[in-house]
Short mmCIF file of C-alpha atoms in Angstrom, two decimals:
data_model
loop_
_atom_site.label_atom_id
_atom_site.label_comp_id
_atom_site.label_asym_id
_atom_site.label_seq_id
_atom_site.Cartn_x
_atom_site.Cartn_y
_atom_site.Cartn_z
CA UNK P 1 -35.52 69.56 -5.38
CA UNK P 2 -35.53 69.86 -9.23
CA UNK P 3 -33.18 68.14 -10.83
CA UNK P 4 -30.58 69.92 -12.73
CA UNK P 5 -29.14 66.68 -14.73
CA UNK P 6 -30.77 63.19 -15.87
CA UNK P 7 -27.75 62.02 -13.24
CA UNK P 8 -29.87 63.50 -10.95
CA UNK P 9 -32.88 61.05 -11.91
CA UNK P 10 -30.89 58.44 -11.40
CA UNK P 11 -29.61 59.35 -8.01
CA UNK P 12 -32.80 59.84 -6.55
CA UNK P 13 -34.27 56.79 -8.29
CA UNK P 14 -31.14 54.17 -9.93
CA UNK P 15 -32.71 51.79 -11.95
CA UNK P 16 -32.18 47.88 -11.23
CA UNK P 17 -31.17 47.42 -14.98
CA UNK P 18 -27.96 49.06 -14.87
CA UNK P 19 -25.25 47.12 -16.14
CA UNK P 20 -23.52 48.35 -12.83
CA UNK P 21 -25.43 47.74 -9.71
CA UNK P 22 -23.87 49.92 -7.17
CA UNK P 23 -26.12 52.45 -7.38
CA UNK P 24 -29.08 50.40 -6.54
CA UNK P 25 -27.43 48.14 -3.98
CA UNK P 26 -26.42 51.71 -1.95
CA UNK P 27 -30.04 52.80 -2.49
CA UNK P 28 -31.48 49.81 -1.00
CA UNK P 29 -29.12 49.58 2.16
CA UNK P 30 -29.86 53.43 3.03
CA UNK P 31 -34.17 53.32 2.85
CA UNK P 32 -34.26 54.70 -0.82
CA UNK P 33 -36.74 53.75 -3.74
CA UNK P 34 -35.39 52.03 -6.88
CA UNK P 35 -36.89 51.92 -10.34
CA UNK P 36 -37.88 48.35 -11.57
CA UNK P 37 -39.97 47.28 -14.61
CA UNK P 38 -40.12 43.83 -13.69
CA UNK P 39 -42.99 41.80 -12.96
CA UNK P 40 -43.17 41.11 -8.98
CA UNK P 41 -41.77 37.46 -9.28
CA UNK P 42 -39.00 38.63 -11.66
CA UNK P 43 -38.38 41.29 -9.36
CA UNK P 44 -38.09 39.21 -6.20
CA UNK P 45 -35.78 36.58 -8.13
CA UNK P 46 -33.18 39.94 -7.76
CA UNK P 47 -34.03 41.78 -4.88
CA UNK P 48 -36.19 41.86 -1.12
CA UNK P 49 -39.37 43.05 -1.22
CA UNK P 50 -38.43 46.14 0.31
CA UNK P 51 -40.58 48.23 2.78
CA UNK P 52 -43.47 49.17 0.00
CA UNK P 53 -44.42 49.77 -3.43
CA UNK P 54 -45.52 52.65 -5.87
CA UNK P 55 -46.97 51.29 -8.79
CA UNK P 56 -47.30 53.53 -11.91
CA UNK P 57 -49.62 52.53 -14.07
CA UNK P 58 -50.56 54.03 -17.87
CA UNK P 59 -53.74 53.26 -20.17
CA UNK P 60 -52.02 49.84 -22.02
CA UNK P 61 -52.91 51.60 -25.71
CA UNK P 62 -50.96 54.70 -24.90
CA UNK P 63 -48.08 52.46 -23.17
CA UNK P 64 -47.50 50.25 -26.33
CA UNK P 65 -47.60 53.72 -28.70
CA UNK P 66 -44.96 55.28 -26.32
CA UNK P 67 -42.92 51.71 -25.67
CA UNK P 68 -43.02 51.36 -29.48
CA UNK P 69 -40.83 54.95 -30.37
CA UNK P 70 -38.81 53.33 -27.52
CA UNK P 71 -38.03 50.76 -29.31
CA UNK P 72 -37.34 52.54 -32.65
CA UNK P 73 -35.19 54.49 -30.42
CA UNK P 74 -32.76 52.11 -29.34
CA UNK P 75 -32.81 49.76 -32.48
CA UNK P 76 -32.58 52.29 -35.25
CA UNK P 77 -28.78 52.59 -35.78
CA UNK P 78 -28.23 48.89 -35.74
CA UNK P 79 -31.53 48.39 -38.07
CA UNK P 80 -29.50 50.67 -40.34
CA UNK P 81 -26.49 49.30 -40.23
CA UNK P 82 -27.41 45.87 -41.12
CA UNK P 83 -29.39 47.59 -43.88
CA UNK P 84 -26.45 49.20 -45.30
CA UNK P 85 -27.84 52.63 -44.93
CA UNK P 86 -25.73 54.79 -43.45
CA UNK P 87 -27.55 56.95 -40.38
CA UNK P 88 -27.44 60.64 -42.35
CA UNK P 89 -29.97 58.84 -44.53
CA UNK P 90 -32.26 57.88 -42.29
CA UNK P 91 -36.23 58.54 -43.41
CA UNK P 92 -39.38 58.34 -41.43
CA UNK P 93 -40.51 55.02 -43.52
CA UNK P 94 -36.79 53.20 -41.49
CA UNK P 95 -38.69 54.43 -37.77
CA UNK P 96 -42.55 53.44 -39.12
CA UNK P 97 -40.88 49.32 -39.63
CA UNK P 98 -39.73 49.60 -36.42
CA UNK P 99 -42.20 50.44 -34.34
CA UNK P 100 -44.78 47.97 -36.55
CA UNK P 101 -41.83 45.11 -35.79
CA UNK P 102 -42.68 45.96 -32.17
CA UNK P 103 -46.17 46.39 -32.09
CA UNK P 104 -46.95 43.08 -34.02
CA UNK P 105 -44.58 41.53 -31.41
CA UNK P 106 -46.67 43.33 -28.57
CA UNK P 107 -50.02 42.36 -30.57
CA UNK P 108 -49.17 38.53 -30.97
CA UNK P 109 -47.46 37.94 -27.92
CA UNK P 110 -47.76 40.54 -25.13
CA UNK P 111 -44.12 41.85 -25.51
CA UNK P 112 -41.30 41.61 -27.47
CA UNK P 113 -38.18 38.99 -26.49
CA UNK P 114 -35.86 41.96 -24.84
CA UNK P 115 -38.65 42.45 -22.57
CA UNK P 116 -39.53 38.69 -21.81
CA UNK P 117 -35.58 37.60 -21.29
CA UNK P 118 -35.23 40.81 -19.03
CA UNK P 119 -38.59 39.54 -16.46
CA UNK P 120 -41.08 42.81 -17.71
CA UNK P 121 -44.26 40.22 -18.75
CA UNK P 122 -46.99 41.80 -21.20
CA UNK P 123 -49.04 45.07 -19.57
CA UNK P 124 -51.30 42.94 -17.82
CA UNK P 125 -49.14 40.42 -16.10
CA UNK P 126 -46.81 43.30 -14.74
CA UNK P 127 -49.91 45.13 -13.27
CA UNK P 128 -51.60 42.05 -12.31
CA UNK P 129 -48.63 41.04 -10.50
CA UNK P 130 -47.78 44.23 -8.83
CA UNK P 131 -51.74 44.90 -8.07
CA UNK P 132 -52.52 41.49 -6.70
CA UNK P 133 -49.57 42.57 -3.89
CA UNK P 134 -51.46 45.44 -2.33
CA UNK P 135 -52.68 43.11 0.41
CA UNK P 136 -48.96 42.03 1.55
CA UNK P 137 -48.06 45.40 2.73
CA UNK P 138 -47.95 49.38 2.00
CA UNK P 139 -48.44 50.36 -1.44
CA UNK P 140 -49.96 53.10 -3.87
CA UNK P 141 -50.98 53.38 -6.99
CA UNK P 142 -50.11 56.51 -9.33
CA UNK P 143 -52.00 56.86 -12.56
CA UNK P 144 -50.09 58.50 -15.31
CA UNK P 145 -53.58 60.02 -16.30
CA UNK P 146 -53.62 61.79 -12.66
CA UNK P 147 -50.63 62.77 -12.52
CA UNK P 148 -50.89 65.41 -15.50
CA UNK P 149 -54.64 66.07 -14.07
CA UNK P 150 -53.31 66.93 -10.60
CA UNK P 151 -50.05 66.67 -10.58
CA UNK P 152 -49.82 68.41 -6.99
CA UNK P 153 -52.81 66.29 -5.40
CA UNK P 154 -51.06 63.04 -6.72
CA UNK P 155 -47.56 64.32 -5.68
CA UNK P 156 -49.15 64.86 -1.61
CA UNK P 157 -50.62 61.82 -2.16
CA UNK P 158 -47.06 60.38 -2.67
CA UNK P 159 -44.79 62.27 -0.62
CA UNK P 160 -47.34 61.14 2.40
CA UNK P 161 -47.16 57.68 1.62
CA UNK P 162 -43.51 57.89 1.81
CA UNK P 163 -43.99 59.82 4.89
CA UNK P 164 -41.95 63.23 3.72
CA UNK P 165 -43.24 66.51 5.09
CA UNK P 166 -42.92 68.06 1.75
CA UNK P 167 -44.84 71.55 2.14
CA UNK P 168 -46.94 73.18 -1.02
CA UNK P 169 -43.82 75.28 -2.26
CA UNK P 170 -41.44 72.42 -2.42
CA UNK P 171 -44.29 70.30 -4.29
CA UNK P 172 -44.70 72.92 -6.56
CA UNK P 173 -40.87 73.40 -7.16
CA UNK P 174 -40.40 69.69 -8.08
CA UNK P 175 -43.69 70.02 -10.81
CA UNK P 176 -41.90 72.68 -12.09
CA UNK P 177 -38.28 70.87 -12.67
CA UNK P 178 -39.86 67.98 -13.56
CA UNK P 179 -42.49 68.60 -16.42
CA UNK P 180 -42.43 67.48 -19.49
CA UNK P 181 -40.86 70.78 -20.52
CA UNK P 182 -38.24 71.05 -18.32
CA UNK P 183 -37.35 67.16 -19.15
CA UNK P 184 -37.12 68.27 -22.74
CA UNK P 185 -34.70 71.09 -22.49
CA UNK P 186 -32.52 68.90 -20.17
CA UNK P 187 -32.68 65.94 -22.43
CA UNK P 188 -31.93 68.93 -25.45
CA UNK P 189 -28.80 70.16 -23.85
CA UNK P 190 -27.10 66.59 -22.56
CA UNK P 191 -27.90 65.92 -26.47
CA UNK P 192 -25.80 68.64 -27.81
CA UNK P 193 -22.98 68.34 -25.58
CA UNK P 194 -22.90 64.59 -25.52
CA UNK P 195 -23.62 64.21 -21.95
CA UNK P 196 -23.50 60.66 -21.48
CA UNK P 197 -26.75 59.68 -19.25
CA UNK P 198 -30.50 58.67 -19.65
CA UNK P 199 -30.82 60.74 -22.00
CA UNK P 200 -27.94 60.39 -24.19
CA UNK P 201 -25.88 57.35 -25.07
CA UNK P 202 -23.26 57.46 -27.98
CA UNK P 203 -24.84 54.43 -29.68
CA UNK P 204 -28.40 55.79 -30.43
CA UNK P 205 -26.51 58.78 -32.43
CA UNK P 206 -28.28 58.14 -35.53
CA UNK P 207 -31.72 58.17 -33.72
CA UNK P 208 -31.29 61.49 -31.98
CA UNK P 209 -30.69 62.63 -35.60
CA UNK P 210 -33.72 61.17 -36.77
CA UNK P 211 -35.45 63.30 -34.08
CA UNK P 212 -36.14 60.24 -31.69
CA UNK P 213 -36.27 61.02 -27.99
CA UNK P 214 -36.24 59.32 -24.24
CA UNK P 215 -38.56 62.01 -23.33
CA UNK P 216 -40.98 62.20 -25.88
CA UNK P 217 -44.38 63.86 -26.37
CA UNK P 218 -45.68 62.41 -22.98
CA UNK P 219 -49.69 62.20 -24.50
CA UNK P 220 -52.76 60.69 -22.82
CA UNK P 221 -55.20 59.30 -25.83
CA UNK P 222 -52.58 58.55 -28.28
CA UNK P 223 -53.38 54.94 -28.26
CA UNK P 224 -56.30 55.43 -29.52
CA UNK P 225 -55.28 56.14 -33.12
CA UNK P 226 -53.44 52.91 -33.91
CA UNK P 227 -54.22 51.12 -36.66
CA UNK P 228 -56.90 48.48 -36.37
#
């Protein structure tokens, strides 16, 4: 079904990189799916290979745009706090540093050191690694591109993997409570009341002022205007 809060998301799908692993752990011993951004090798340092694998893959220029206002995201406040600027003044110029700290990073080394110490490898080496598994078991691979094509062909693609009878309606309902749109209005409310979540975390404060977002404008092509 849709989900109603970003709780919800992480329910269905707990991330291995919470600070608490509870959620996870309980997802793995009943048959769920977790979220991971590891590499394969990180990921198997932490946790069983599990049953299968869905791999989501995006075009690597678009990625490092949408990784990059990530970033920005979660290191504004403390960039301006060691800047003595205090986060009312924030300006677009403070955000634009940011994400050209992280895309020189990206550009000279494949990622920047959050992502290295936490096992995530550069674009390539986490889809190499992931890709070069198919042969070891069940897996499939989602394009990000395909998935705003045809979102419902993609979605039976995945609900048969995972072997769910999920007829059109239901596939339709989830599109529905899970565009882009919907994300944004969800992400919107748990803003303004302070819903702490995916979406909202009392530290970034200061970015959600400056107009940064976890769900952001969700573009294919974007990539492709980066500076040379």
């Amino acid at each position: 079904g849709a989900p109603t809060e970003s709780a919800d998301v992480n329910r269905g799908m707990p991330s291995i990189h919470d600070d608490v692993p509870a959620a996870w752990r309980a997802a793995l011993v009943s048959g769920g799916v977790v979220l991971t951004h590891k590499t394969r090798g990180a990921h198997l340092e932490r946790l069983p290979s599990g049953a299968g694998f869905i791999l989501l893959v995006r075009h690597p220029a678009d990625a490092v745009v949408s990784d990059a206002r990530f970033f920005a995201l979660t290191q504004l406040d403390g960039y301006l706090a060691k800047e003595g600027v205090p986060s009312s003044e924030s300006r677009p110029e403070h955000i634009e540093q940011l994400m050209s700290m992280y895309l020189v990073s990206v550009l000279q080394t494949g990622s920047v050191p959050k992502q290295r110490r936490l096992g995530f490898g550069s674009w390539g080496e986490h889809a190499t690694s992931w890709l070069s598994a198919r042969t070891e078991g069940p897996s499939v691979v989602l394009r990000y591109e395909d998935l705003q094509r045809a979102p419902h062909r993609e979605l039976g693609r995945l609900c048969r993997f995972l072997g769910l009878d999920a007829p059109p309606d239901r596939i339709d309902a989830a599109i529905a409570g899970s565009d882009l749109a919907a994300m944004r209005r969800m992400q919107e409310r748990e803003i303004a009341h302070q819903v702490p979540g995916r979406f909202y975390e009392e530290r970034h404060k200061g970015a959600y002022a400056a107009g940064l977002r976890f769900v952001d404008r969700g573009l294919t092509g974007q990539g492709q205007r980066l500076p040379e």
